[in-house]
CSV table of C-alpha atoms in Angstrom, one decimal:
chain,number,residue,atom,x,y,z
A,27,MET,CA,81.6,98.3,61.9
A,28,GLU,CA,81.4,96.3,58.6
A,29,TRP,CA,80.8,99.6,56.7
A,30,HIS,CA,83.9,101.2,58.2
A,31,LYS,CA,86.0,98.1,57.3
A,32,GLN,CA,84.8,98.5,53.7
A,33,TYR,CA,85.6,102.2,53.8
A,34,GLU,CA,89.1,101.6,55.0
A,35,ASN,CA,89.8,98.9,52.4
A,36,ARG,CA,88.6,101.3,49.7
A,37,PHE,CA,90.0,104.7,50.8
A,38,THR,CA,92.7,103.6,53.4
A,39,ARG,CA,93.7,106.8,55.2
A,40,LEU,CA,91.6,109.4,53.4
A,41,THR,CA,89.2,111.3,55.6
A,42,PHE,CA,85.5,110.9,55.3
A,43,SER,CA,85.0,114.6,54.7
A,44,GLY,CA,87.6,114.6,52.0
A,45,VAL,CA,86.0,111.7,50.2
A,46,ARG,CA,82.6,113.4,50.3
A,47,ARG,CA,84.2,116.6,48.9
A,48,VAL,CA,85.5,114.7,45.9
A,49,ILE,CA,82.1,113.1,45.3
A,50,ARG,CA,80.4,116.5,45.5
A,51,ARG,CA,82.8,118.0,43.0
A,52,GLN,CA,82.2,115.0,40.7
A,53,GLN,CA,78.5,115.7,40.9
A,54,GLU,CA,79.0,119.4,40.2
A,55,ALA,CA,81.1,118.6,37.2
A,56,SER,CA,78.6,116.2,35.8
A,57,GLU,CA,75.8,118.7,36.2
A,58,GLY,CA,77.9,121.5,34.6
A,59,SER,CA,77.8,123.7,37.7
A,60,GLY,CA,81.4,123.1,38.7
A,61,PRO,CA,84.8,123.7,37.0
A,62,GLY,CA,85.4,121.7,33.9
A,63,ILE,CA,87.5,118.5,34.2
A,64,HIS,CA,89.8,117.7,31.4
A,65,GLY,CA,91.2,114.2,30.7
A,66,PRO,CA,90.3,110.9,32.3
A,67,THR,CA,88.7,110.9,35.7
A,68,LEU,CA,88.2,108.3,38.5
A,69,GLN,CA,84.6,108.1,39.7
A,70,VAL,CA,84.5,107.7,43.5
A,71,GLN,CA,81.5,106.3,45.2
A,72,LEU,CA,80.7,105.4,48.8
A,73,GLN,CA,79.1,102.1,49.6
A,74,SER,CA,75.5,102.2,51.0
A,75,LEU,CA,75.0,102.2,54.7
A,76,GLY,CA,72.0,99.9,55.2
A,77,ASP,CA,69.2,101.4,53.1
A,78,THR,CA,70.9,104.8,52.9
A,79,PRO,CA,72.8,105.5,49.6
A,80,GLY,CA,76.5,106.3,50.2
A,81,GLU,CA,76.2,109.8,48.9
A,82,GLN,CA,73.5,110.6,51.5
A,83,VAL,CA,75.6,109.4,54.5
A,84,VAL,CA,76.4,112.7,56.2
A,85,HIS,CA,78.8,111.4,58.9
A,86,THR,CA,80.0,108.2,60.5
A,87,PHE,CA,81.2,107.5,64.0
A,88,LYS,CA,83.6,104.9,65.2
A,89,ALA,CA,85.0,104.4,68.7
A,90,LYS,CA,88.6,105.4,68.9
A,91,SER,CA,91.2,103.0,70.3
A,92,ILE,CA,94.1,103.9,72.5
A,93,TYR,CA,97.7,103.6,71.3
A,94,CYS,CA,98.8,101.2,74.1
A,95,LEU,CA,98.2,100.2,77.7
A,96,GLN,CA,101.2,101.0,79.9
A,97,THR,CA,101.8,98.6,82.8
A,98,VAL,CA,104.1,98.9,85.8
A,99,GLN,CA,105.4,95.9,87.8
A,100,TRP,CA,107.6,95.3,90.8
A,101,ALA,CA,110.8,93.5,90.0
A,102,CYS,CA,109.2,90.3,91.3
A,103,GLY,CA,106.6,90.5,88.5
A,104,VAL,CA,103.6,91.7,90.5
A,105,PRO,CA,101.7,94.4,88.5
A,106,ILE,CA,101.0,97.5,90.6
A,107,GLY,CA,99.5,100.0,88.2
A,108,TRP,CA,98.6,100.9,84.6
A,109,GLY,CA,97.7,103.8,82.4
A,110,LYS,CA,96.5,104.5,78.9
A,111,CYS,CA,98.6,106.2,76.2
A,112,TYR,CA,96.1,107.6,73.7
A,113,ARG,CA,98.2,108.7,70.7
A,114,SER,CA,101.8,107.7,71.4
A,115,GLU,CA,103.9,106.3,74.2
A,116,SER,CA,105.5,109.7,74.9
A,117,ALA,CA,107.6,110.8,77.9
A,118,PRO,CA,104.9,113.1,79.2
A,119,HIS,CA,102.3,110.3,79.1
A,120,VAL,CA,104.6,107.9,81.0
A,121,LEU,CA,105.5,110.5,83.6
A,122,GLN,CA,101.8,111.2,84.2
A,123,ILE,CA,101.1,107.5,84.6
A,124,LEU,CA,103.9,107.2,87.2
A,125,ASN,CA,102.6,110.3,89.0
A,126,ASN,CA,99.1,108.9,89.2
A,127,ILE,CA,100.3,105.5,90.5
A,128,TRP,CA,102.3,107.0,93.3
A,129,ALA,CA,100.2,110.0,94.0
A,130,ASP,CA,98.8,108.6,97.3
A,131,TYR,CA,102.0,106.7,98.2
A,132,PRO,CA,104.9,109.1,97.8
A,133,ASP,CA,107.0,107.4,100.4
A,134,PHE,CA,106.9,104.1,98.5
A,135,ARG,CA,108.5,105.3,95.3
A,136,PRO,CA,111.0,102.7,94.2
A,137,SER,CA,114.8,103.2,94.2
A,138,TYR,CA,114.9,102.2,90.5
A,139,ILE,CA,112.5,102.2,87.6
A,140,ALA,CA,113.5,100.2,84.5
A,141,TYR,CA,111.9,101.5,81.3
A,142,ASP,CA,112.9,100.9,77.6
A,143,ASN,CA,113.2,104.7,77.0
A,144,ALA,CA,114.3,105.8,80.5
A,145,CYS,CA,116.9,108.2,79.1
A,146,ASP,CA,114.4,110.3,77.3
A,147,LEU,CA,112.0,110.1,80.2
A,148,LEU,CA,114.8,111.4,82.5
A,149,ARG,CA,115.5,114.2,80.0
A,150,HIS,CA,111.9,115.2,80.0
A,151,ILE,CA,111.7,115.3,83.8
A,152,VAL,CA,114.8,117.4,84.1
A,153,HIS,CA,113.7,119.8,81.4
A,154,GLN,CA,110.2,120.2,82.9
A,155,ASN,CA,111.2,120.5,86.6
A,156,SER,CA,114.7,120.1,87.8
A,157,ASP,CA,113.3,119.9,91.4
A,158,ASP,CA,110.9,117.0,90.6
A,159,ILE,CA,110.7,114.6,93.5
A,160,TRP,CA,111.4,111.7,91.1
A,161,LEU,CA,115.0,112.9,90.7
A,162,ALA,CA,115.6,112.7,94.4
A,163,THR,CA,113.9,109.3,95.1
A,164,THR,CA,114.4,107.2,92.0
A,165,LYS,CA,117.1,106.3,89.5
A,166,PHE,CA,115.8,105.7,86.0
A,167,ILE,CA,117.5,102.9,84.1
A,168,VAL,CA,116.9,101.3,80.6
A,169,ASP,CA,116.0,97.7,80.8
A,170,ALA,CA,118.7,95.3,79.8
A,171,TRP,CA,117.2,94.1,76.5
A,172,HIS,CA,116.5,97.6,75.1
A,173,TYR,CA,119.8,99.0,76.4
A,174,ILE,CA,121.9,97.2,73.8
A,175,GLY,CA,120.0,99.1,71.1
A,176,HIS,CA,120.6,102.6,72.5
A,177,LYS,CA,123.3,104.8,71.0
A,178,ALA,CA,126.8,104.4,72.6
A,179,THR,CA,127.3,108.1,72.0
A,180,ASP,CA,124.4,109.0,74.3
A,181,VAL,CA,126.3,110.2,77.3
A,182,LEU,CA,123.3,110.6,79.6
A,183,CYS,CA,122.0,107.1,78.7
A,184,ARG,CA,125.5,105.5,79.3
A,185,THR,CA,126.3,107.3,82.5
A,186,ARG,CA,122.9,107.6,84.1
A,187,CYS,CA,120.7,104.9,82.8
A,188,ASN,CA,123.0,101.9,82.5
A,189,PRO,CA,121.1,98.8,84.0
A,190,ALA,CA,124.3,97.0,84.9
A,191,PRO,CA,127.4,99.3,85.4
A,192,MET,CA,130.5,97.2,86.0
A,193,ASP,CA,132.5,99.9,87.8
A,194,GLY,CA,130.9,99.2,91.2
A,195,SER,CA,128.9,102.5,91.1
A,196,GLN,CA,125.6,100.7,91.6
A,197,PRO,CA,126.0,97.8,94.0
A,198,ASP,CA,122.3,97.4,94.3
A,199,LEU,CA,122.0,96.6,90.5
A,200,VAL,CA,125.1,94.3,90.1
A,201,LEU,CA,125.9,91.4,92.4
A,202,THR,CA,129.2,89.5,92.7
A,203,MET,CA,128.5,85.8,92.9
A,204,GLN,CA,130.6,82.6,92.9
A,205,ASP,CA,129.6,79.7,90.6
A,206,ALA,CA,129.9,76.0,91.3
A,207,ASN,CA,133.5,76.0,89.9
A,208,GLY,CA,134.5,78.7,92.4
A,209,GLU,CA,134.8,81.4,89.7
A,210,VAL,CA,133.5,84.9,90.6
A,211,HIS,CA,131.1,86.6,88.2
A,212,GLN,CA,129.1,89.8,88.2
A,213,THR,CA,125.4,89.3,87.6
A,214,ARG,CA,122.3,91.5,87.5
A,215,ALA,CA,120.5,91.7,90.9
A,216,PHE,CA,117.0,92.3,89.3
A,217,ASN,CA,115.0,91.1,86.3
A,218,THR,CA,114.4,94.3,84.4
A,219,GLU,CA,112.2,92.5,81.9
A,220,THR,CA,109.2,91.8,84.1
A,221,ALA,CA,107.1,94.4,82.3
A,222,GLU,CA,107.9,93.0,78.9
A,223,GLN,CA,107.1,89.5,80.1
A,224,PHE,CA,103.8,90.6,81.5
A,225,ASN,CA,102.9,92.5,78.3
A,226,SER,CA,103.7,89.3,76.3
A,227,TRP,CA,101.1,87.5,78.4
A,228,LEU,CA,98.7,90.4,78.1
A,229,ASN,CA,99.0,90.4,74.3
A,230,GLY,CA,97.0,87.2,74.3
A,231,PHE,CA,93.9,89.2,75.3
A,232,GLU,CA,94.4,92.0,72.8
A,233,SER,CA,91.4,91.1,70.7
A,234,GLN,CA,89.1,91.0,73.7
A,235,LEU,CA,90.4,94.2,75.1
A,236,ARG,CA,89.9,96.0,71.8
A,237,GLN,CA,86.2,95.1,71.8
A,238,ILE,CA,85.2,96.3,75.3
A,239,GLU,CA,84.0,99.8,75.9
A,240,ASN,CA,85.9,102.4,77.9
A,241,MET,CA,83.7,102.2,81.0
A,242,GLU,CA,83.8,98.5,81.1
A,243,ALA,CA,87.6,98.6,80.7
A,244,LYS,CA,87.8,100.9,83.7
A,245,ILE,CA,85.6,98.6,85.8
A,246,ARG,CA,87.7,95.6,85.0
A,247,SER,CA,90.9,97.4,85.7
A,248,LYS,CA,89.5,98.7,89.1
A,249,GLU,CA,88.7,95.1,90.1
A,250,MET,CA,92.5,94.3,89.8
A,251,GLU,CA,93.7,97.4,91.7
A,252,LEU,CA,95.8,96.7,94.8
A,253,THR,CA,94.4,97.5,98.2
A,254,ASP,CA,95.7,99.7,101.0
A,255,GLU,CA,96.6,96.4,102.8
A,256,PHE,CA,99.0,95.6,100.0
A,257,TRP,CA,100.7,99.0,100.3
A,258,ASP,CA,101.0,98.5,104.0
A,259,ARG,CA,102.9,95.3,103.4
A,260,VAL,CA,105.1,97.0,100.9
A,261,GLY,CA,106.0,99.7,103.4
A,262,GLY,CA,109.7,99.9,104.1
A,263,LEU,CA,110.7,97.9,101.1
A,264,ASP,CA,113.1,99.6,98.8
A,265,GLY,CA,112.8,97.5,95.6
A,266,ALA,CA,112.9,98.1,91.9
A,267,ALA,CA,109.9,98.5,89.6
């Protein structure tokens, strides 16, 4: 691990094979067996790995890390599932995570799913399969905090993914309430930021999670999985996730 840190500090994003190729060409030039080099040159050297000189290190291996851990919560804040995004938080990855979570519980799909990029996720679902069951069971909305940063010119986002439409088209998302002064206001029915709030708490364990191995991570996550008894209790509820 220490060797890899030194390598990154010295060569940043250069590949190990690329650095070795440069070193090999330097050696060929110094021995006169390679093409001549004119002008000043920068001599590149790899640090030693234990008792092995740097130029004799054939390859190095380092465990890869995932891009992010995607979590899914009910609107009340109870986490119900998770998934790993390996290279990016892309729409196909997110859709696969949702499919995995509800694979055994298709009748318990929520009426609403709030996601920071719900409009692109919706586009992906429609383009991949216009008969996807998600389109019949669930409305995808952008969470309130991220919605303010989405383009006002995005028609699909504004008409299909608005978390709080004020035209009465989504009475399950917007409630009409009376305050202590007798004035009537419209307010959101659900907290669409439970996932962000949970992730904020989870970030406190980032350093520990980065150090554990893949198998150990799976075991710890399995320990937190919800049982069939939980899903039996959820049966019939039509909440938001």
